[in-house]
Structure formats: C-alpha cells, structure tokens
mmCIF file with all atom_site columns, C-alpha atoms in Angstrom:
data_model
loop_
_atom_site.group_PDB
_atom_site.id
_atom_site.type_symbol
_atom_site.label_atom_id
_atom_site.label_alt_id
_atom_site.label_comp_id
_atom_site.label_asym_id
_atom_site.label_entity_id
_atom_site.label_seq_id
_atom_site.pdbx_PDB_ins_code
_atom_site.Cartn_x
_atom_site.Cartn_y
_atom_site.Cartn_z
_atom_site.occupancy
_atom_site.B_iso_or_equiv
_atom_site.pdbx_formal_charge
_atom_site.auth_seq_id
_atom_site.auth_comp_id
_atom_site.auth_asym_id
_atom_site.auth_atom_id
_atom_site.pdbx_PDB_model_num
ATOM 1   C CA . UNK A 1 1   ? -83.054 -66.019 21.372 1.00 92.00 ? 1   UNK A CA 1
ATOM 2   C CA . UNK A 1 2   ? -84.000 -64.098 18.185 1.00 96.00 ? 2   UNK A CA 1
ATOM 3   C CA . UNK A 1 3   ? -87.406 -63.125 19.520 1.00 96.00 ? 3   UNK A CA 1
ATOM 4   C CA . UNK A 1 4   ? -85.742 -61.704 22.611 1.00 97.00 ? 4   UNK A CA 1
ATOM 5   C CA . UNK A 1 5   ? -83.288 -59.716 20.467 1.00 95.00 ? 5   UNK A CA 1
ATOM 6   C CA . UNK A 1 6   ? -86.122 -58.410 18.297 1.00 92.00 ? 6   UNK A CA 1
ATOM 7   C CA . UNK A 1 7   ? -87.996 -57.213 21.383 1.00 94.00 ? 7   UNK A CA 1
ATOM 8   C CA . UNK A 1 8   ? -84.873 -55.531 22.765 1.00 95.00 ? 8   UNK A CA 1
ATOM 9   C CA . UNK A 1 9   ? -84.394 -53.756 19.434 1.00 92.00 ? 9   UNK A CA 1
ATOM 10  C CA . UNK A 1 10  ? -88.002 -52.515 19.459 1.00 92.00 ? 10  UNK A CA 1
ATOM 11  C CA . UNK A 1 11  ? -87.530 -51.132 22.974 1.00 94.00 ? 11  UNK A CA 1
ATOM 12  C CA . UNK A 1 12  ? -84.253 -49.495 21.961 1.00 94.00 ? 12  UNK A CA 1
ATOM 13  C CA . UNK A 1 13  ? -85.956 -47.750 19.023 1.00 93.00 ? 13  UNK A CA 1
ATOM 14  C CA . UNK A 1 14  ? -88.820 -46.616 21.278 1.00 93.00 ? 14  UNK A CA 1
ATOM 15  C CA . UNK A 1 15  ? -86.358 -45.183 23.821 1.00 94.00 ? 15  UNK A CA 1
ATOM 16  C CA . UNK A 1 16  ? -84.458 -43.407 21.065 1.00 95.00 ? 16  UNK A CA 1
ATOM 17  C CA . UNK A 1 17  ? -87.677 -41.909 19.666 1.00 95.00 ? 17  UNK A CA 1
ATOM 18  C CA . UNK A 1 18  ? -88.728 -40.643 23.110 1.00 95.00 ? 18  UNK A CA 1
ATOM 19  C CA . UNK A 1 19  ? -85.310 -39.043 23.607 1.00 95.00 ? 19  UNK A CA 1
ATOM 20  C CA . UNK A 1 20  ? -85.481 -37.401 20.184 1.00 96.00 ? 20  UNK A CA 1
ATOM 21  C CA . UNK A 1 21  ? -88.858 -35.905 21.055 1.00 95.00 ? 21  UNK A CA 1
ATOM 22  C CA . UNK A 1 22  ? -87.477 -34.518 24.305 1.00 95.00 ? 22  UNK A CA 1
ATOM 23  C CA . UNK A 1 23  ? -84.383 -33.151 22.553 1.00 95.00 ? 23  UNK A CA 1
ATOM 24  C CA . UNK A 1 24  ? -86.549 -31.364 19.975 1.00 96.00 ? 24  UNK A CA 1
ATOM 25  C CA . UNK A 1 25  ? -88.573 -29.704 22.736 1.00 95.00 ? 25  UNK A CA 1
ATOM 26  C CA . UNK A 1 26  ? -85.471 -28.543 24.602 1.00 93.00 ? 26  UNK A CA 1
ATOM 27  C CA . UNK A 1 27  ? -83.812 -27.277 21.411 1.00 92.00 ? 27  UNK A CA 1
ATOM 28  C CA . UNK A 1 28  ? -86.928 -25.289 20.509 1.00 93.00 ? 28  UNK A CA 1
ATOM 29  C CA . UNK A 1 29  ? -86.928 -23.699 23.962 1.00 91.00 ? 29  UNK A CA 1
ATOM 30  C CA . UNK A 1 30  ? -83.292 -22.714 23.416 1.00 87.00 ? 30  UNK A CA 1
ATOM 31  C CA . UNK A 1 31  ? -84.073 -20.912 20.174 1.00 88.00 ? 31  UNK A CA 1
ATOM 32  C CA . UNK A 1 32  ? -83.392 -23.562 17.531 1.00 90.00 ? 32  UNK A CA 1
ATOM 33  C CA . UNK A 1 33  ? -85.884 -24.548 14.858 1.00 94.00 ? 33  UNK A CA 1
ATOM 34  C CA . UNK A 1 34  ? -86.422 -28.217 15.729 1.00 96.00 ? 34  UNK A CA 1
ATOM 35  C CA . UNK A 1 35  ? -89.060 -30.891 15.196 1.00 97.00 ? 35  UNK A CA 1
ATOM 36  C CA . UNK A 1 36  ? -89.591 -34.576 15.785 1.00 97.00 ? 36  UNK A CA 1
ATOM 37  C CA . UNK A 1 37  ? -92.354 -36.453 13.972 1.00 95.00 ? 37  UNK A CA 1
ATOM 38  C CA . UNK A 1 38  ? -93.475 -39.999 14.606 1.00 93.00 ? 38  UNK A CA 1
ATOM 39  C CA . UNK A 1 39  ? -95.888 -42.247 12.763 1.00 85.00 ? 39  UNK A CA 1
ATOM 40  C CA . UNK A 1 40  ? -98.588 -43.876 14.833 1.00 80.00 ? 40  UNK A CA 1
ATOM 41  C CA . UNK A 1 41  ? -98.626 -44.405 18.547 1.00 82.00 ? 41  UNK A CA 1
ATOM 42  C CA . UNK A 1 42  ? -96.159 -47.263 18.764 1.00 84.00 ? 42  UNK A CA 1
ATOM 43  C CA . UNK A 1 43  ? -93.068 -45.016 18.613 1.00 88.00 ? 43  UNK A CA 1
ATOM 44  C CA . UNK A 1 44  ? -91.265 -47.339 16.193 1.00 91.00 ? 44  UNK A CA 1
ATOM 45  C CA . UNK A 1 45  ? -89.933 -44.583 13.924 1.00 95.00 ? 45  UNK A CA 1
ATOM 46  C CA . UNK A 1 46  ? -89.156 -40.874 13.968 1.00 96.00 ? 46  UNK A CA 1
ATOM 47  C CA . UNK A 1 47  ? -87.900 -38.054 11.814 1.00 97.00 ? 47  UNK A CA 1
ATOM 48  C CA . UNK A 1 48  ? -85.960 -35.463 13.805 1.00 97.00 ? 48  UNK A CA 1
ATOM 49  C CA . UNK A 1 49  ? -84.745 -32.212 12.246 1.00 97.00 ? 49  UNK A CA 1
ATOM 50  C CA . UNK A 1 50  ? -82.960 -29.167 13.609 1.00 96.00 ? 50  UNK A CA 1
ATOM 51  C CA . UNK A 1 51  ? -81.680 -26.032 11.945 1.00 94.00 ? 51  UNK A CA 1
ATOM 52  C CA . UNK A 1 52  ? -78.480 -24.898 13.636 1.00 88.00 ? 52  UNK A CA 1
ATOM 53  C CA . UNK A 1 53  ? -78.070 -21.775 11.520 1.00 85.00 ? 53  UNK A CA 1
ATOM 54  C CA . UNK A 1 54  ? -79.763 -20.360 8.422  1.00 84.00 ? 54  UNK A CA 1
ATOM 55  C CA . UNK A 1 55  ? -78.308 -22.920 6.028  1.00 91.00 ? 55  UNK A CA 1
ATOM 56  C CA . UNK A 1 56  ? -77.162 -25.688 8.389  1.00 93.00 ? 56  UNK A CA 1
ATOM 57  C CA . UNK A 1 57  ? -79.654 -28.540 8.812  1.00 95.00 ? 57  UNK A CA 1
ATOM 58  C CA . UNK A 1 58  ? -79.422 -31.828 10.689 1.00 96.00 ? 58  UNK A CA 1
ATOM 59  C CA . UNK A 1 59  ? -81.793 -34.715 9.939  1.00 97.00 ? 59  UNK A CA 1
ATOM 60  C CA . UNK A 1 60  ? -81.863 -37.835 12.106 1.00 97.00 ? 60  UNK A CA 1
ATOM 61  C CA . UNK A 1 61  ? -84.066 -40.751 11.079 1.00 97.00 ? 61  UNK A CA 1
ATOM 62  C CA . UNK A 1 62  ? -84.734 -43.805 13.203 1.00 96.00 ? 62  UNK A CA 1
ATOM 63  C CA . UNK A 1 63  ? -86.848 -46.872 12.469 1.00 89.00 ? 63  UNK A CA 1
ATOM 64  C CA . UNK A 1 64  ? -86.756 -50.648 12.686 1.00 83.00 ? 64  UNK A CA 1
ATOM 65  C CA . UNK A 1 65  ? -84.791 -50.549 9.435  1.00 87.00 ? 65  UNK A CA 1
ATOM 66  C CA . UNK A 1 66  ? -81.950 -48.363 10.606 1.00 92.00 ? 66  UNK A CA 1
ATOM 67  C CA . UNK A 1 67  ? -80.636 -45.101 11.980 1.00 96.00 ? 67  UNK A CA 1
ATOM 68  C CA . UNK A 1 68  ? -79.178 -42.283 9.892  1.00 97.00 ? 68  UNK A CA 1
ATOM 69  C CA . UNK A 1 69  ? -77.727 -38.847 10.568 1.00 97.00 ? 69  UNK A CA 1
ATOM 70  C CA . UNK A 1 70  ? -77.528 -36.426 7.654  1.00 97.00 ? 70  UNK A CA 1
ATOM 71  C CA . UNK A 1 71  ? -75.936 -33.006 7.905  1.00 95.00 ? 71  UNK A CA 1
ATOM 72  C CA . UNK A 1 72  ? -76.542 -30.432 5.159  1.00 96.00 ? 72  UNK A CA 1
ATOM 73  C CA . UNK A 1 73  ? -75.345 -26.920 4.424  1.00 95.00 ? 73  UNK A CA 1
ATOM 74  C CA . UNK A 1 74  ? -76.642 -24.754 1.620  1.00 93.00 ? 74  UNK A CA 1
ATOM 75  C CA . UNK A 1 75  ? -78.764 -27.713 0.420  1.00 90.00 ? 75  UNK A CA 1
ATOM 76  C CA . UNK A 1 76  ? -75.673 -29.910 0.022  1.00 95.00 ? 76  UNK A CA 1
ATOM 77  C CA . UNK A 1 77  ? -75.134 -33.097 1.951  1.00 96.00 ? 77  UNK A CA 1
ATOM 78  C CA . UNK A 1 78  ? -71.954 -32.788 4.013  1.00 93.00 ? 78  UNK A CA 1
ATOM 79  C CA . UNK A 1 79  ? -72.097 -35.932 6.068  1.00 94.00 ? 79  UNK A CA 1
ATOM 80  C CA . UNK A 1 80  ? -74.187 -39.069 6.332  1.00 96.00 ? 80  UNK A CA 1
ATOM 81  C CA . UNK A 1 81  ? -73.663 -41.510 9.177  1.00 97.00 ? 81  UNK A CA 1
ATOM 82  C CA . UNK A 1 82  ? -75.475 -44.679 10.153 1.00 97.00 ? 82  UNK A CA 1
ATOM 83  C CA . UNK A 1 83  ? -75.929 -46.783 13.268 1.00 95.00 ? 83  UNK A CA 1
ATOM 84  C CA . UNK A 1 84  ? -73.641 -46.186 16.239 1.00 95.00 ? 84  UNK A CA 1
ATOM 85  C CA . UNK A 1 85  ? -71.778 -43.369 14.451 1.00 96.00 ? 85  UNK A CA 1
ATOM 86  C CA . UNK A 1 86  ? -75.069 -41.547 13.910 1.00 97.00 ? 86  UNK A CA 1
ATOM 87  C CA . UNK A 1 87  ? -75.968 -41.915 17.578 1.00 95.00 ? 87  UNK A CA 1
ATOM 88  C CA . UNK A 1 88  ? -72.533 -40.630 18.614 1.00 95.00 ? 88  UNK A CA 1
ATOM 89  C CA . UNK A 1 89  ? -73.040 -37.540 16.481 1.00 94.00 ? 89  UNK A CA 1
ATOM 90  C CA . UNK A 1 90  ? -76.467 -37.103 18.082 1.00 93.00 ? 90  UNK A CA 1
ATOM 91  C CA . UNK A 1 91  ? -74.658 -36.961 21.431 1.00 93.00 ? 91  UNK A CA 1
ATOM 92  C CA . UNK A 1 92  ? -72.611 -34.032 20.110 1.00 90.00 ? 92  UNK A CA 1
ATOM 93  C CA . UNK A 1 93  ? -75.864 -32.257 19.324 1.00 91.00 ? 93  UNK A CA 1
ATOM 94  C CA . UNK A 1 94  ? -77.202 -33.045 22.797 1.00 91.00 ? 94  UNK A CA 1
ATOM 95  C CA . UNK A 1 95  ? -74.046 -31.476 24.224 1.00 89.00 ? 95  UNK A CA 1
ATOM 96  C CA . UNK A 1 96  ? -75.120 -28.176 22.632 1.00 78.00 ? 96  UNK A CA 1
ATOM 97  C CA . UNK A 1 97  ? -78.119 -28.319 24.926 1.00 80.00 ? 97  UNK A CA 1
ATOM 98  C CA . UNK A 1 98  ? -76.176 -29.574 27.919 1.00 84.00 ? 98  UNK A CA 1
ATOM 99  C CA . UNK A 1 99  ? -73.625 -26.776 27.734 1.00 85.00 ? 99  UNK A CA 1
ATOM 100 C CA . UNK A 1 100 ? -76.229 -24.176 26.668 1.00 74.00 ? 100 UNK A CA 1
ATOM 101 C CA . UNK A 1 101 ? -74.468 -23.120 23.486 1.00 67.00 ? 101 UNK A CA 1
ATOM 102 C CA . UNK A 1 102 ? -76.480 -20.548 21.533 1.00 61.00 ? 102 UNK A CA 1
ATOM 103 C CA . UNK A 1 103 ? -77.571 -21.307 17.930 1.00 54.00 ? 103 UNK A CA 1
ATOM 104 C CA . UNK A 1 104 ? -75.180 -18.747 16.457 1.00 55.00 ? 104 UNK A CA 1
ATOM 105 C CA . UNK A 1 105 ? -72.236 -20.475 18.199 1.00 57.00 ? 105 UNK A CA 1
ATOM 106 C CA . UNK A 1 106 ? -73.238 -24.010 17.198 1.00 54.00 ? 106 UNK A CA 1
ATOM 107 C CA . UNK A 1 107 ? -70.717 -26.147 15.420 1.00 55.00 ? 107 UNK A CA 1
ATOM 108 C CA . UNK A 1 108 ? -70.595 -29.898 15.697 1.00 59.00 ? 108 UNK A CA 1
ATOM 109 C CA . UNK A 1 109 ? -67.425 -31.872 16.077 1.00 53.00 ? 109 UNK A CA 1
ATOM 110 C CA . UNK A 1 110 ? -65.754 -32.599 12.770 1.00 49.00 ? 110 UNK A CA 1
ATOM 111 C CA . UNK A 1 111 ? -66.479 -36.026 11.376 1.00 47.00 ? 111 UNK A CA 1
ATOM 112 C CA . UNK A 1 112 ? -65.938 -37.778 8.108  1.00 43.00 ? 112 UNK A CA 1
ATOM 113 C CA . UNK A 1 113 ? -67.532 -35.841 5.312  1.00 41.00 ? 113 UNK A CA 1
ATOM 114 C CA . UNK A 1 114 ? -69.284 -37.430 2.355  1.00 41.00 ? 114 UNK A CA 1
#
C-alpha cells in the first residue's frame, strides 16, 4: 500500500511541475515576468516565480518534501501557504490567465496574511 501511495505522490508532483512550466510560458506570453526551473530530468521538483507588478512577487516551490506558496511585496513576505492551500492560491493565479487579466490589473484573492 505505501509503495503505491509513494508512486502516486511522485506522479502528482510530476504533473504539478509540468503544469507550472506551462503556466510560466503562458504568463510570459501575457506580459508577466515568469519562470519555472526544475532540477534534472525527472521533474520531481520546481521553483516557479512570477512578478505581478513591480514589487509584487509570487514564489511557488514544489518537491517531494512539500509545496509552498510565498507572496511578497516590497521585499516583505505577506503570505506563506503550504499544501492544498498553496495549490488553491495557485488556481487564483491561473484564473488571471484564464480570464486574460492584464499585469497592471492583477490582484489575487485575499487570504490569510503572515
């Protein structure tokens, strides 16, 4: 049972990394500064970053060890989420793309602040 769960988790992380790469490409095409870096070819971790405005940065990290969303403004951490909450906030970011909101109009849904 545990081996099966471990394999499912690896596949989940790989799917998440592939989606982050695609999101970074689409965001760049829409005028955002975005990047997604992975280590190695196994797609078991990624560092995704996007600048929504001049001083508004989102960092999303995913690996076998966990998932985190960090939002910063003016070099100050505003919000840090983990796990399912981080993925939910990532959906809010994806909605910017879905509804074609321009970078200057971008604001994410309010969430708990650190």
